[in-house]
Amino acid sequence: MKDFLNNKVIPKMMVFINTKAIRGLKDGLLYSMPMMIIGSIFLLLANFPYTPFANWLGSVGITPVLNQVYESTFNIMALIASIGIAYTYVKNEGYNGMPAGVISLCTYLLFQPSQVTNQEGANVGVIFKTWTGGQGMIGAIMIGLIVGWIYTVFLKKNITIKMPDGVPDGVATSFTALIPGAVVIIAASIIYAVVKNMFATTPMEWIYKTIQIPLQGLTDSFGGVVAMGFLIPFFWFFGIHGSTLVGGIMGPLLTANTAANQAILDSGQELNLANGGHIVTQQFLDQFMTVTGAGITIGLVIYLTFFAKSNQCRQVGRLGIGPAFFNINEPVLFGTPVVLNPIMAIPFMIMPVLSGTIQYLAIYTGLCPMYKGILVPWTCPPIISGFLIGGWRTALLQVGILALSFFVYLPFIRVIDKMYEKQENQTQE
């Protein structure tokens, strides 16, 4: 089994993971994460759950300021992603990535609607935050990857303007980006003209309607929940960081679902299925399917720490219990081990699917609320994170999921514990 995995399965997975596009995507999106979390904090303050305090913030004029900060951080996630993906793609190729990030930004803005008619009937140039946020995420990914690839091709083939030695690096870099930048912008202009004249829309709107909406629909389904719940521990079983891999690919769509939910609330509508609300969001993944780490291993850690009979299991539990409350479980995955352990693979892959299924049904039936635009850092301890993103009902659901994990892991870790105890007794004798 190990020979098959090491020689056949893992190499093929690593080829996919290490492709330039996947590396640029998952690394480039990280640039938008800090602003999304900061924006979520201000959104939480602007919609503080204690009504008297929230009303006081509005009465003294603080709420509009909080909303402005949210709009200028969380709601430009796609704009930041378009820069970060192109920048990372080119940087990974060994070149200065900032010019590519700037070209990608210009292309991203070129593809959007750019005018609105004011009350006097005059056209006014604008940047719509609708398209710099969740609705523009897939367009940002496509533009960032394509611009990064084109820019790299030009540099590799030396199709650039070269300045003499002694010219400052900043000046030389700007001329290096001139030819690839001109080619990209001209091509983007042609695409914009064709889409505008033939389909009476913009490329960004076309991408959203024909590509992003169907993809979001796939993620926001029970099948999508099962797929995510299985794939993350599946990759981890082979020693591959499944949370980063699956999260890097699915994250943009889940974040777009989160932003779409907040947009429904911002429009004055109730957040529910009838109004187009999404069940599966970034919070769905972070706070329920990878809470306490991939595989939701808190139940395993509790057993190892307080109930294990073998010295090895108890030691692993002591090392893993602290990080587990901050959703880090590598000590347990490699110390028990769970990785490449066929016995522990069963609960490891079952538990996230169970958690996702329970959470999906709880939201679908209205037992728990849909998630707004509030995001918390993935290291936020469970129960606290549940309360912040969904109130007491979501926190209570987290408690139930964490308790369930103990009983799911129990029969399997007992087998491992008895094996280690027997080995230790034989060694002692």
PDB file of N, CA and C in Angstrom, residues 86-87 90 95-105 147 151 173-174 176-178 181:
ATOM      1  N   ALA A  86      -1.090  37.799  -9.936  1.00  0.00           N
ATOM      2  CA  ALA A  86      -0.123  38.092 -11.004  1.00  0.00           C
ATOM      3  C   ALA A  86       1.273  38.311 -10.429  1.00  0.00           C
ATOM      4  N   TYR A  87       1.345  39.048  -9.335  1.00  0.00           N
ATOM      5  CA  TYR A  87       2.632  39.317  -8.688  1.00  0.00           C
ATOM      6  C   TYR A  87       3.305  38.008  -8.262  1.00  0.00           C
ATOM      7  N   VAL A  90       4.587  35.723 -11.255  1.00  0.00           N
ATOM      8  CA  VAL A  90       5.838  36.195 -11.853  1.00  0.00           C
ATOM      9  C   VAL A  90       7.003  36.057 -10.871  1.00  0.00           C
ATOM     10  N   TYR A  95      11.252  36.625 -11.373  1.00  0.00           N
ATOM     11  CA  TYR A  95      11.294  37.997 -11.885  1.00  0.00           C
ATOM     12  C   TYR A  95      10.606  38.943 -10.892  1.00  0.00           C
ATOM     13  N   ASN A  96      10.781  40.226 -11.135  1.00  0.00           N
ATOM     14  CA  ASN A  96      10.090  41.237 -10.337  1.00  0.00           C
ATOM     15  C   ASN A  96       8.603  41.181 -10.664  1.00  0.00           C
ATOM     16  N   GLY A  97       7.779  40.865  -9.672  1.00  0.00           N
ATOM     17  CA  GLY A  97       6.363  40.644  -9.947  1.00  0.00           C
ATOM     18  C   GLY A  97       5.493  41.864  -9.885  1.00  0.00           C
ATOM     19  N   MET A  98       5.982  42.991  -9.314  1.00  0.00           N
ATOM     20  CA  MET A  98       5.130  44.155  -9.128  1.00  0.00           C
ATOM     21  C   MET A  98       4.599  44.727 -10.449  1.00  0.00           C
ATOM     22  N   PRO A  99       5.421  44.849 -11.511  1.00  0.00           N
ATOM     23  CA  PRO A  99       4.854  45.357 -12.775  1.00  0.00           C
ATOM     24  C   PRO A  99       3.691  44.505 -13.282  1.00  0.00           C
ATOM     25  N   ALA A 100       3.801  43.193 -13.140  1.00  0.00           N
ATOM     26  CA  ALA A 100       2.701  42.323 -13.571  1.00  0.00           C
ATOM     27  C   ALA A 100       1.465  42.570 -12.725  1.00  0.00           C
ATOM     28  N   GLY A 101       1.652  42.808 -11.413  1.00  0.00           N
ATOM     29  CA  GLY A 101       0.513  43.112 -10.550  1.00  0.00           C
ATOM     30  C   GLY A 101      -0.193  44.384 -10.970  1.00  0.00           C
ATOM     31  N   VAL A 102       0.572  45.394 -11.367  1.00  0.00           N
ATOM     32  CA  VAL A 102      -0.012  46.663 -11.821  1.00  0.00           C
ATOM     33  C   VAL A 102      -0.766  46.469 -13.134  1.00  0.00           C
ATOM     34  N   ILE A 103      -0.179  45.719 -14.047  1.00  0.00           N
ATOM     35  CA  ILE A 103      -0.848  45.439 -15.334  1.00  0.00           C
ATOM     36  C   ILE A 103      -2.150  44.678 -15.091  1.00  0.00           C
ATOM     37  N   SER A 104      -2.106  43.714 -14.186  1.00  0.00           N
ATOM     38  CA  SER A 104      -3.308  42.948 -13.867  1.00  0.00           C
ATOM     39  C   SER A 104      -4.386  43.848 -13.282  1.00  0.00           C
ATOM     40  N   LEU A 105      -3.994  44.770 -12.406  1.00  0.00           N
ATOM     41  CA  LEU A 105      -4.959  45.711 -11.823  1.00  0.00           C
ATOM     42  C   LEU A 105      -5.628  46.553 -12.912  1.00  0.00           C
ATOM     43  N   VAL A 147      -2.417  37.287 -16.965  1.00  0.00           N
ATOM     44  CA  VAL A 147      -1.434  38.372 -17.046  1.00  0.00           C
ATOM     45  C   VAL A 147      -0.080  37.896 -16.540  1.00  0.00           C
ATOM     46  N   TYR A 151       3.158  37.915 -19.014  1.00  0.00           N
ATOM     47  CA  TYR A 151       4.306  38.730 -18.621  1.00  0.00           C
ATOM     48  C   TYR A 151       5.565  37.867 -18.513  1.00  0.00           C
ATOM     49  N   THR A 173      13.035  48.777 -14.707  1.00  0.00           N
ATOM     50  CA  THR A 173      11.888  47.894 -14.542  1.00  0.00           C
ATOM     51  C   THR A 173      10.657  48.434 -15.254  1.00  0.00           C
ATOM     52  N   SER A 174      10.472  49.762 -15.196  1.00  0.00           N
ATOM     53  CA  SER A 174       9.303  50.347 -15.858  1.00  0.00           C
ATOM     54  C   SER A 174       9.368  50.167 -17.368  1.00  0.00           C
ATOM     55  N   THR A 176      11.019  47.696 -18.817  1.00  0.00           N
ATOM     56  CA  THR A 176      10.881  46.261 -19.048  1.00  0.00           C
ATOM     57  C   THR A 176       9.407  45.863 -19.172  1.00  0.00           C
ATOM     58  N   ALA A 177       8.560  46.523 -18.385  1.00  0.00           N
ATOM     59  CA  ALA A 177       7.132  46.191 -18.390  1.00  0.00           C
ATOM     60  C   ALA A 177       6.375  46.849 -19.532  1.00  0.00           C
ATOM     61  N   LEU A 178       7.029  47.715 -20.300  1.00  0.00           N
ATOM     62  CA  LEU A 178       6.308  48.507 -21.303  1.00  0.00           C
ATOM     63  C   LEU A 178       5.705  47.648 -22.412  1.00  0.00           C
ATOM     64  N   GLY A 181       3.148  45.020 -21.053  1.00  0.00           N
ATOM     65  CA  GLY A 181       1.991  45.767 -20.570  1.00  0.00           C
ATOM     66  C   GLY A 181       1.144  46.294 -21.711  1.00  0.00           C
TER      67      GLY A 181
END
